[in-house]
Coordinates of C-alpha atoms in Angstrom, one line a residue:
X1 CA 0.4 0.0 0.0
X2 CA 2.9 2.3 -0.4
X3 CA 4.8 4.3 1.8
X4 CA 7.7 1.7 1.7
X5 CA 9.9 0.1 4.4
X6 CA 13.4 -2.1 4.7
X7 CA 10.4 -4.6 5.0
X8 CA 9.4 -4.2 1.8
X9 CA 12.5 -3.5 -0.2
X10 CA 13.2 -7.3 1.3
X11 CA 10.4 -8.8 -0.3
X12 CA 11.0 -6.5 -4.0
X13 CA 14.8 -7.5 -3.7
X14 CA 14.2 -10.9 -3.1
X15 CA 11.8 -11.1 -6.2
X16 CA 14.7 -9.2 -8.2
X17 CA 17.0 -11.6 -7.3
X18 CA 14.6 -14.5 -8.3
X19 CA 12.5 -13.6 -11.3
X20 CA 13.2 -11.8 -15.2
X21 CA 10.9 -9.1 -14.6
X22 CA 9.2 -7.6 -11.2
X23 CA 6.2 -5.4 -11.1
X24 CA 4.9 -4.0 -7.8
X25 CA 1.9 -2.5 -6.6
X26 CA 1.5 0.6 -4.6
X27 CA -2.1 0.7 -3.7
X28 CA -3.8 2.7 -1.0
X29 CA -7.0 0.1 -1.1
X30 CA -10.0 1.4 0.5
X31 CA -12.2 -1.6 0.9
X32 CA -9.2 -3.4 4.0
X33 CA -10.4 -0.7 5.7
X34 CA -13.0 0.2 8.1
X35 CA -15.7 2.7 9.8
X36 CA -13.0 4.9 12.0
X37 CA -9.6 3.4 10.8
X38 CA -6.8 5.5 9.1
X39 CA -7.5 5.5 5.3
X40 CA -7.4 8.8 5.1
X41 CA -4.2 9.6 7.7
X42 CA -2.7 6.0 6.2
X43 CA 1.1 8.0 4.6
X44 CA 1.4 8.2 0.6
X45 CA 4.3 9.0 -0.3
X46 CA 4.8 8.2 -4.1
X47 CA 7.5 9.5 -5.9
X48 CA 9.4 8.2 -3.0
X49 CA 7.9 4.6 -3.1
X50 CA 9.5 5.2 -7.1
X51 CA 12.1 6.0 -6.6
X52 CA 13.0 3.3 -4.0
X53 CA 11.1 1.2 -6.0
X54 CA 13.7 1.7 -8.6
X55 CA 16.5 1.4 -7.6
X56 CA 15.3 -1.7 -6.2
X57 CA 15.3 -2.9 -9.6
X58 CA 11.7 -2.8 -10.0
X59 CA 10.2 -2.8 -14.2
X60 CA 7.3 -2.0 -13.2
X61 CA 5.1 0.2 -11.0
X62 CA 1.2 -0.4 -11.0
X63 CA -0.4 2.5 -9.7
X64 CA -4.2 2.9 -10.0
X65 CA -6.6 4.9 -8.9
X66 CA -9.9 4.0 -6.0
X67 CA -12.1 4.4 -9.8
X68 CA -9.8 2.1 -11.5
X69 CA -9.9 -0.9 -9.4
X70 CA -13.4 -0.1 -8.3
X71 CA -15.8 1.4 -10.8
X72 CA -19.1 3.5 -10.5
X73 CA -20.9 0.4 -10.0
X74 CA -18.7 -2.0 -7.9
X75 CA -20.3 -4.5 -6.4
X76 CA -18.2 -8.5 -7.0
X77 CA -16.1 -9.3 -3.0
X78 CA -14.3 -12.1 -2.9
X79 CA -14.7 -13.3 0.8
X80 CA -13.6 -16.8 2.7
X81 CA -16.2 -17.1 4.9
X82 CA -13.3 -19.2 6.9
X83 CA -11.7 -16.8 8.2
X84 CA -14.2 -14.6 10.0
X85 CA -13.7 -15.7 13.5
X86 CA -9.7 -15.6 14.1
X87 CA -9.1 -12.9 16.1
X88 CA -7.8 -10.2 13.2
X89 CA -11.0 -10.6 11.3
X90 CA -13.7 -10.1 14.7
X91 CA -11.4 -6.6 15.7
X92 CA -11.5 -5.5 12.0
X93 CA -14.2 -6.0 10.3
X94 CA -14.7 -6.8 6.7
X95 CA -10.6 -6.2 6.3
X96 CA -9.9 -9.3 4.9
X97 CA -12.9 -9.6 2.1
X98 CA -10.7 -6.6 1.3
X99 CA -7.3 -7.4 1.0
X100 CA -8.8 -11.4 -0.7
X101 CA -10.4 -9.3 -3.7
X102 CA -7.2 -6.3 -4.2
X103 CA -5.0 -9.4 -4.5
X104 CA -7.7 -11.3 -6.2
X105 CA -8.1 -8.2 -8.8
X106 CA -4.6 -7.9 -8.9
X107 CA -3.3 -11.4 -9.5
X108 CA -5.9 -11.0 -12.6
X109 CA -4.4 -8.3 -13.7
X110 CA -0.9 -8.7 -13.6
X111 CA -0.7 -12.8 -13.6
X112 CA 2.3 -13.2 -11.8
X113 CA 4.3 -15.9 -11.9
X114 CA 5.4 -15.5 -8.3
X115 CA 3.7 -12.7 -5.4
X116 CA 6.1 -12.7 -2.9
X117 CA 4.4 -10.8 0.8
X118 CA 6.4 -11.2 4.6
X119 CA 4.8 -13.6 7.7
X120 CA 4.4 -9.8 9.7
X121 CA 0.9 -10.4 8.5
X122 CA 0.2 -13.7 9.4
X123 CA -3.3 -13.9 8.1
X124 CA -3.3 -12.4 5.1
X125 CA -0.7 -14.5 4.0
X126 CA -2.6 -17.7 5.0
X127 CA -5.4 -16.1 3.7
X128 CA -4.4 -15.1 0.3
X129 CA -2.8 -18.7 -0.2
X130 CA -6.0 -20.5 0.7
X131 CA -7.5 -18.1 -2.4
X132 CA -5.2 -19.4 -4.1
X133 CA -5.7 -23.1 -3.5
X134 CA -9.2 -22.5 -3.4
X135 CA -10.0 -20.2 -6.7
X136 CA -7.1 -22.0 -9.1
X137 CA -4.8 -19.5 -9.6
X138 CA -1.3 -20.5 -11.2
X139 CA 0.9 -18.1 -9.0
X140 CA 3.4 -19.6 -6.0
X141 CA 2.6 -17.5 -3.1
X142 CA 6.3 -16.8 -1.2
X143 CA 6.3 -15.8 2.1
X144 CA 9.6 -13.7 3.9
X145 CA 10.6 -13.6 6.7
X146 CA 9.1 -10.4 9.2
X147 CA 11.8 -7.2 9.3
X148 CA 12.9 -5.9 12.4
X149 CA 14.0 -2.8 13.4
X150 CA 17.2 -3.2 15.6
X151 CA 15.4 -3.5 19.2
X152 CA 13.2 -6.3 17.7
X153 CA 9.8 -3.6 16.5
X154 CA 8.3 -4.8 13.3
X155 CA 9.1 -2.6 10.5
X156 CA 5.6 -0.9 9.9
X157 CA 4.3 1.9 7.4
X158 CA 2.3 2.2 10.8
X159 CA 5.4 3.2 13.1
X160 CA 5.2 6.8 11.7
X161 CA 2.5 7.4 13.1
X162 CA 4.4 7.1 17.0
X163 CA 5.7 9.3 19.4
X164 CA 9.8 9.4 20.2
X165 CA 7.9 8.0 23.8
X166 CA 5.7 5.7 22.1
X167 CA 8.2 4.7 19.6
X168 CA 10.4 3.1 22.7
X169 CA 7.3 1.9 24.3
X170 CA 6.7 -0.3 21.1
X171 CA 9.5 -2.7 21.4
X172 CA 7.4 -4.1 24.4
X173 CA 5.1 -6.4 21.1
X174 CA 8.4 -8.2 20.6
X175 CA 10.0 -8.6 23.9
X176 CA 6.1 -10.5 25.1
X177 CA 6.6 -12.4 21.6
X178 CA 10.5 -13.6 22.0
X179 CA 9.1 -14.5 26.0
X180 CA 6.4 -17.2 24.3
X181 CA 9.0 -18.3 22.0
X182 CA 11.1 -18.7 25.1
X183 CA 8.1 -20.7 27.1
X184 CA 7.4 -23.1 24.4
X185 CA 11.6 -23.9 23.9
X186 CA 11.6 -24.6 27.2
X187 CA 9.2 -25.9 28.5
X188 CA 7.2 -27.7 25.5
X189 CA 4.3 -29.1 26.6
X190 CA 2.8 -25.4 27.5
X191 CA -0.5 -25.0 27.0
X192 CA -1.7 -21.6 24.2
X193 CA -3.3 -20.6 27.8
X194 CA 0.1 -20.3 29.5
X195 CA 2.2 -18.6 26.7
X196 CA -1.2 -16.5 26.4
X197 CA -0.5 -15.2 30.1
X198 CA 3.0 -14.8 29.5
X199 CA 2.7 -12.5 26.7
X200 CA -0.3 -10.8 28.3
X201 CA 1.8 -9.7 31.9
X202 CA 4.5 -8.5 29.7
X203 CA 2.3 -6.4 27.0
X204 CA 0.4 -5.2 29.9
X205 CA 3.9 -3.6 32.6
X206 CA 4.5 -1.5 29.9
X207 CA 1.8 2.2 30.7
X208 CA 1.4 2.8 27.4
X209 CA 0.5 -0.1 25.7
X210 CA -3.3 0.8 25.7
X211 CA -5.1 -1.8 24.0
X212 CA -4.9 -5.4 23.6
X213 CA -7.0 -6.4 21.0
X214 CA -5.8 -10.7 21.1
X215 CA -3.2 -12.8 21.5
X216 CA -3.8 -16.0 20.0
X217 CA -1.8 -18.9 19.4
X218 CA -2.8 -21.0 15.9
X219 CA -2.0 -23.4 13.1
X220 CA 0.6 -21.8 10.8
X221 CA -1.3 -23.6 8.0
X222 CA -5.2 -22.4 8.7
X223 CA -4.8 -19.4 11.6
X224 CA -7.7 -21.9 13.4
X225 CA -6.7 -21.3 17.5
X226 CA -4.9 -24.3 19.2
X227 CA -4.4 -25.3 22.3
X228 CA -0.8 -26.9 22.7
X229 CA 1.9 -25.3 20.2
X230 CA 3.1 -29.7 20.4
X231 CA 0.0 -30.8 19.4
X232 CA 0.3 -29.1 16.2
X233 CA 1.3 -31.0 12.7
X234 CA 1.9 -27.4 11.0
X235 CA 3.5 -26.0 13.0
X236 CA 1.6 -22.3 15.1
X237 CA 2.4 -18.8 15.5
X238 CA 1.5 -16.5 18.3
X239 CA -0.5 -13.1 17.2
X240 CA -1.3 -9.7 18.4
X241 CA -2.6 -7.0 17.9
X242 CA -2.5 -3.7 20.3
X243 CA -2.5 -0.5 20.7
X244 CA 0.8 1.8 22.1
X245 CA -1.4 5.8 22.6
X246 CA -3.3 5.3 19.9
X247 CA -1.0 3.6 17.2
X248 CA -2.8 -0.2 16.2
X249 CA 0.3 -2.1 15.8
X250 CA 0.6 -6.1 15.1
X251 CA 2.9 -8.8 15.1
X252 CA 3.9 -13.2 15.4
X253 CA 6.4 -15.2 15.8
X254 CA 6.6 -18.7 14.9
X255 CA 6.5 -20.2 17.9
X256 CA 6.4 -23.9 16.3
X257 CA 6.8 -25.4 12.5

């Protein structure tokens, strides 16, 4: 969606190293924003983004406007019902429908061989793999590791919203996730409830964390909640969404694979 950072550019660089032609899209997609969210203030820096993409060797940049993607009588959406009950979908109703719709449209327009996404948006990655499978799309979905700041904070366009004190406080997110990882490493029989409690307690220790929207331990392949990570054949992640100051941030790490 633009406001590119090193996380986005890592995807571009990987694509450049593996493909003859690289196309990047920059489009702030209105259908994945809910009422009261940050659509209007989401950072738009197309000139800067184009320069960064050019420096990474992108061949073409696709920059449609809303009329191009959603015309006057637009009425078709991709709705993946199996995602309705996962925490991110409950926290952001309609978000995944918007993501599924725009990604389907972009795949139809560009017809890529490979498409690159970041693990930071874990639910989005699982969703896209699901729609590719269900809709018989001939696209290979490549998921790349989350790129982080030196203090562990996941790279995100929304980090720009953080004040200096909020930016410092936001490091508690990664600390809480790594504590969860440490627990399952030292105690493989730990339950998801135990892991979530540890994560929540650490987040609650930071006064600038004004809200914890969810903490979830889920299957890496379906995003369905699991009761014990060691019992999952598909591997597990721990995902969370919280508000630091007034800024909503998400993150996740792999617990078991």
